[in-house]
Tab-separated table of C-alpha atoms in Angstrom:
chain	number	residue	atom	x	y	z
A	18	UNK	CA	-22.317	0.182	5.177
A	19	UNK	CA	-20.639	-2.497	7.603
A	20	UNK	CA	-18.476	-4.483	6.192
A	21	UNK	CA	-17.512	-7.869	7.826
A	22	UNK	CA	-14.776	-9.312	5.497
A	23	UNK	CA	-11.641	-8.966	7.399
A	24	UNK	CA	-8.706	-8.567	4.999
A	25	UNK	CA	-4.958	-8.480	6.171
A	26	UNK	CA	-2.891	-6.432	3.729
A	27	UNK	CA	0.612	-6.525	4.428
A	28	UNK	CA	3.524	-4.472	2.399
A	29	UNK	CA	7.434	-5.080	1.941
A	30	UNK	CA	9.888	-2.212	1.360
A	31	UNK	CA	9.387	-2.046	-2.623
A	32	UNK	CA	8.211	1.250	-4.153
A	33	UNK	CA	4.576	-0.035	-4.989
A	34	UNK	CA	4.053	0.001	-1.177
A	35	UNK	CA	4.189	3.848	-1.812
A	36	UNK	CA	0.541	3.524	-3.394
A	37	UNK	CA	-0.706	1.471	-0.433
A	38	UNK	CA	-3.573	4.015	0.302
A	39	UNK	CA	-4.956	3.957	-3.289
A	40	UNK	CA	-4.949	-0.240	-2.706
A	41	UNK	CA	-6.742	-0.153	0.559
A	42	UNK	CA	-9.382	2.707	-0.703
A	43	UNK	CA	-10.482	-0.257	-3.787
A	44	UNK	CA	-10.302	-2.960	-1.542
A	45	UNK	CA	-12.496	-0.815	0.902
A	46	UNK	CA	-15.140	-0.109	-2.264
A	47	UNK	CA	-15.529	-3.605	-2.493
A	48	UNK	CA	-16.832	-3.732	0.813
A	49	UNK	CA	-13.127	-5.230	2.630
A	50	UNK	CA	-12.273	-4.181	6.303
A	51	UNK	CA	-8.626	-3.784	5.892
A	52	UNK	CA	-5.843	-3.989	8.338
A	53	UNK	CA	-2.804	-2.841	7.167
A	54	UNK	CA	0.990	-4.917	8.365
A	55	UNK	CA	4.125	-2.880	6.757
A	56	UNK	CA	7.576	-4.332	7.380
A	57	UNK	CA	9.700	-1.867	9.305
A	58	UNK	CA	11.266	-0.738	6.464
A	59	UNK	CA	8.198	0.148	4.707
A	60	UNK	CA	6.785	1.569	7.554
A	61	UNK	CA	9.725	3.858	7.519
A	62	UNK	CA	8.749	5.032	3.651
A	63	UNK	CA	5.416	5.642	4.901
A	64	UNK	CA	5.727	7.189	8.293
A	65	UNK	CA	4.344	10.770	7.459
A	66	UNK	CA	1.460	8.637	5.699
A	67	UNK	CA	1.033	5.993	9.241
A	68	UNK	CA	-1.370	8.334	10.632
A	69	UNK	CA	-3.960	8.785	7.421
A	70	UNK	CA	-3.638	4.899	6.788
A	71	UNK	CA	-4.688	4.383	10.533
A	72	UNK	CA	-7.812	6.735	9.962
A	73	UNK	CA	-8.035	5.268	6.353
A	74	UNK	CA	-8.818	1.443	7.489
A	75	UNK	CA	-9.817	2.460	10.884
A	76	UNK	CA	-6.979	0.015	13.012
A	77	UNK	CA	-3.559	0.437	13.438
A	78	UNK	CA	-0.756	-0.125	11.490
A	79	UNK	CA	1.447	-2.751	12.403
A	80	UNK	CA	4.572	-3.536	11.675
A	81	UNK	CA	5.984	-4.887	15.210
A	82	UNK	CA	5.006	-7.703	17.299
A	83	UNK	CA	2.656	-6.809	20.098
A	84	UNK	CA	3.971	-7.059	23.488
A	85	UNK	CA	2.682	-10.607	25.592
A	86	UNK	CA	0.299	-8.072	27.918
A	87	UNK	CA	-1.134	-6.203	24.992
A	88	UNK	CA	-4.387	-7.382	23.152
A	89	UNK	CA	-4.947	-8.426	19.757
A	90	UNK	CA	-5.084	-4.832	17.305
A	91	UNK	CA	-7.017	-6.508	14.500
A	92	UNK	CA	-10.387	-8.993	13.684
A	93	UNK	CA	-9.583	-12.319	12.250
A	94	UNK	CA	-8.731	-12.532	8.765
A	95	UNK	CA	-11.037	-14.136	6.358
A	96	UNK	CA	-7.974	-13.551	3.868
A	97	UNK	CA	-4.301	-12.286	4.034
A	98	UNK	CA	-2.158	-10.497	0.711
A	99	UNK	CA	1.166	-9.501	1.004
A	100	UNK	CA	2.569	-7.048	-1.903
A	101	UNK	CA	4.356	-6.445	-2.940
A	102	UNK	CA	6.636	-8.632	-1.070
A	103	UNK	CA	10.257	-8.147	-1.831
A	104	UNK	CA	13.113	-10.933	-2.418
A	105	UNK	CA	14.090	-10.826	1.343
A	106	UNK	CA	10.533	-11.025	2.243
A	107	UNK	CA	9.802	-14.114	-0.099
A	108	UNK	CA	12.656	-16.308	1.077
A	109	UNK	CA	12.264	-15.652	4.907
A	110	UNK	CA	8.900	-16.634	4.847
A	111	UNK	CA	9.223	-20.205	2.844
A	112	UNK	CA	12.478	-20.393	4.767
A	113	UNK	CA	10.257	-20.064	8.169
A	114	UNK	CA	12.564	-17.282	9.407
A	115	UNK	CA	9.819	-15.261	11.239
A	116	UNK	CA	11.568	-12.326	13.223
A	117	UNK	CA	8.969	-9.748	11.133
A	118	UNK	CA	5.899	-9.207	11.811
A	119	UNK	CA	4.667	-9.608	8.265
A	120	UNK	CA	6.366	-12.700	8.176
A	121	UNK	CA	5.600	-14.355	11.168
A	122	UNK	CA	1.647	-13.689	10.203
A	123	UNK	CA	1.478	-15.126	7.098
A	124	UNK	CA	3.118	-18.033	7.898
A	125	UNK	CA	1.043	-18.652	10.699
A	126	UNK	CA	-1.680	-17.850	8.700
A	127	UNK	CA	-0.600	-20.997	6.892
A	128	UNK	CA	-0.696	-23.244	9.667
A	129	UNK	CA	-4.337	-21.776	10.519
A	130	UNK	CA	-5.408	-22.220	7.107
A	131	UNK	CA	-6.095	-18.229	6.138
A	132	UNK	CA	-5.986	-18.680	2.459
A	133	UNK	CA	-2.924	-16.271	1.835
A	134	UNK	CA	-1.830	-14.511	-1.751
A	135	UNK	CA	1.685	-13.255	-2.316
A	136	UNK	CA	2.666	-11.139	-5.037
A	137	UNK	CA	6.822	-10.448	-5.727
A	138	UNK	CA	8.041	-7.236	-6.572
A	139	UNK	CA	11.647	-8.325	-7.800
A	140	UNK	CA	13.707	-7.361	-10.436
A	141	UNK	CA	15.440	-10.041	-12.849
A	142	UNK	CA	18.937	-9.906	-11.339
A	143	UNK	CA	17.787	-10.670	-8.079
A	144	UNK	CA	15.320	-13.993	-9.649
A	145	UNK	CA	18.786	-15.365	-11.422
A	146	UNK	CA	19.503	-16.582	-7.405
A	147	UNK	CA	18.228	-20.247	-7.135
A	148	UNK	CA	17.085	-19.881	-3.294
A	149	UNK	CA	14.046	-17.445	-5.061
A	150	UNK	CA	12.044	-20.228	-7.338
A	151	UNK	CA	13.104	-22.524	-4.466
A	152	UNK	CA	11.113	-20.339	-1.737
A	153	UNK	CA	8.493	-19.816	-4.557
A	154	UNK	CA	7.941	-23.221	-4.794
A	155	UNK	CA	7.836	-24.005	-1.426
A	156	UNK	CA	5.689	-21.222	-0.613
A	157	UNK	CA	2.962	-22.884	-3.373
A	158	UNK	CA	3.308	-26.031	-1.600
A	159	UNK	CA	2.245	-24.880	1.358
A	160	UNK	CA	-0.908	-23.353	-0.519
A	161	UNK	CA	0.225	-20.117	-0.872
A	162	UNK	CA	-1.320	-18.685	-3.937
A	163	UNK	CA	1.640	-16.646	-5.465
A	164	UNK	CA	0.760	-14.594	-8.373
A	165	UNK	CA	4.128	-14.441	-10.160
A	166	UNK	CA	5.326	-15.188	-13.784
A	167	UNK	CA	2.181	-15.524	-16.411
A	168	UNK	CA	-0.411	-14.117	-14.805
A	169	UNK	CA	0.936	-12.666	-11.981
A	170	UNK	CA	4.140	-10.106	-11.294
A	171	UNK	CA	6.606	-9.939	-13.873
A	172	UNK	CA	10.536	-8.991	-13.024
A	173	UNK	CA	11.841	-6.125	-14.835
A	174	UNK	CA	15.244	-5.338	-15.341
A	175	UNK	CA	17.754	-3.822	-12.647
A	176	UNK	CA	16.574	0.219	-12.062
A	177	UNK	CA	13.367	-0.211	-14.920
A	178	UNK	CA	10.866	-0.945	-12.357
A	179	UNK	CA	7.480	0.873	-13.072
A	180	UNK	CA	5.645	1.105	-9.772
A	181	UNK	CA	2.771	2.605	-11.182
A	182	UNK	CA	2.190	-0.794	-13.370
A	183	UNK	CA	2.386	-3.085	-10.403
A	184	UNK	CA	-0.526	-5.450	-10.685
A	185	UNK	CA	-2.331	-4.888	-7.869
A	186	UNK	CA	-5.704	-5.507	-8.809
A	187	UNK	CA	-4.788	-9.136	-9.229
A	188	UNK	CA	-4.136	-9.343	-5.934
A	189	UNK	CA	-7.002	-8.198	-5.058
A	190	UNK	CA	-8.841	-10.090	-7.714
A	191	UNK	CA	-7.225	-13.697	-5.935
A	192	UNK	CA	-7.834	-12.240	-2.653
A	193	UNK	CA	-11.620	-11.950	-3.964
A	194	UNK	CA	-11.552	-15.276	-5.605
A	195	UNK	CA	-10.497	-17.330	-2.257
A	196	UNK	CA	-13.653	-15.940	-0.421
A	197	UNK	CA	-16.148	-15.111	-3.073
A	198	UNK	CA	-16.502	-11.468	-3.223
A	199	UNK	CA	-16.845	-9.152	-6.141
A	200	UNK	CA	-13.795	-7.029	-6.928
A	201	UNK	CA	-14.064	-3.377	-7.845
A	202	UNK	CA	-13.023	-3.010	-12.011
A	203	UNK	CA	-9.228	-2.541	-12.852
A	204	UNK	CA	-8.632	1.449	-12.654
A	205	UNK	CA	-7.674	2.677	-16.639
């Protein structure tokens, strides 16, 4: 089966990353070529995994700029997710601050108008700082779809995260929605 749908999956340093394989195998089913950005934390989690998630999407990983002489790794993107995308993540990103990789791809993505979804993975303490509705807010301005709140991530409290009940399949759903493709059913 060829697929021709090009999307960009990009992960922060939060422990749903650590299921990144299972995302990219039901984003695959419903018929996505995936490329797969990790910040260079994350990719530090997953560095025993780099080499299966390479064979797994069939690019690279990436999760450092390309050097000026070396050519593009990756299609176009018809769409670009990142989660789960951490506080640090969220803010430098609506704050333009783009000296990761991640970062400096969506928010060019932006500017090229890639429709982009972002989904959190906070926990409450960190939402009680104003600068994080602030970046959320700007990042929706910018038409950023960001699944958080209602229908979207929810924070839990400090050290009662549940990474295996991050909602990924809702980004997957949006990332669906923005391009018209059916989306493989929630696992149970």
């Amino acid at each position: 089966m060829t697929t021709n749908r090009v999307l960009y999956l990009f992960g922060s340093a939060a422990p749903p990353v650590l299921d990144i394989a299972g995302v990219i195998e039901r984003a695959k089913s419903a018929d996505w070529d995936v490329c797969l950005g990790l910040t260079p934390t994350a990719a530090r989690w997953l560095d025993d995994e780099l080499p299966a998630l390479e064979e797994l999407t069939g690019h690279p990983v990436c999760s450092q700029y390309r050097l000026p002489h070396e050519p593009e790794a990756w299609p176009p993107a018809e769409v670009a997710v990142l989660a789960p995308a951490t506080f640090n993540t969220i803010n430098q990103w609506a704050l333009g601050i783009t000296d990761k990789f991640v970062v400096g791809v969506v928010a060019e993505a932006i500017g090229k108008g890639i429709p982009t979804v972002a989904m959190p993975c906070v926990n409450a303490a960190f939402v009680q700082h104003t600068q994080f509705d602030t970046s959320v807010a700007t990042l929706r301005a910018m038409g950023v779809r960001v699944l958080y709140g209602e229908g979207g991530f929810v924070p839990n409290k400090p050290g009662q995260g549940r990474p295996e009940s991050y909602p990924w399949h809702l980004a997957l759903e949006a990332a669906a929605s923005v391009v018209s493709t059916p989306v493989p059913p929630k696992p149970q």
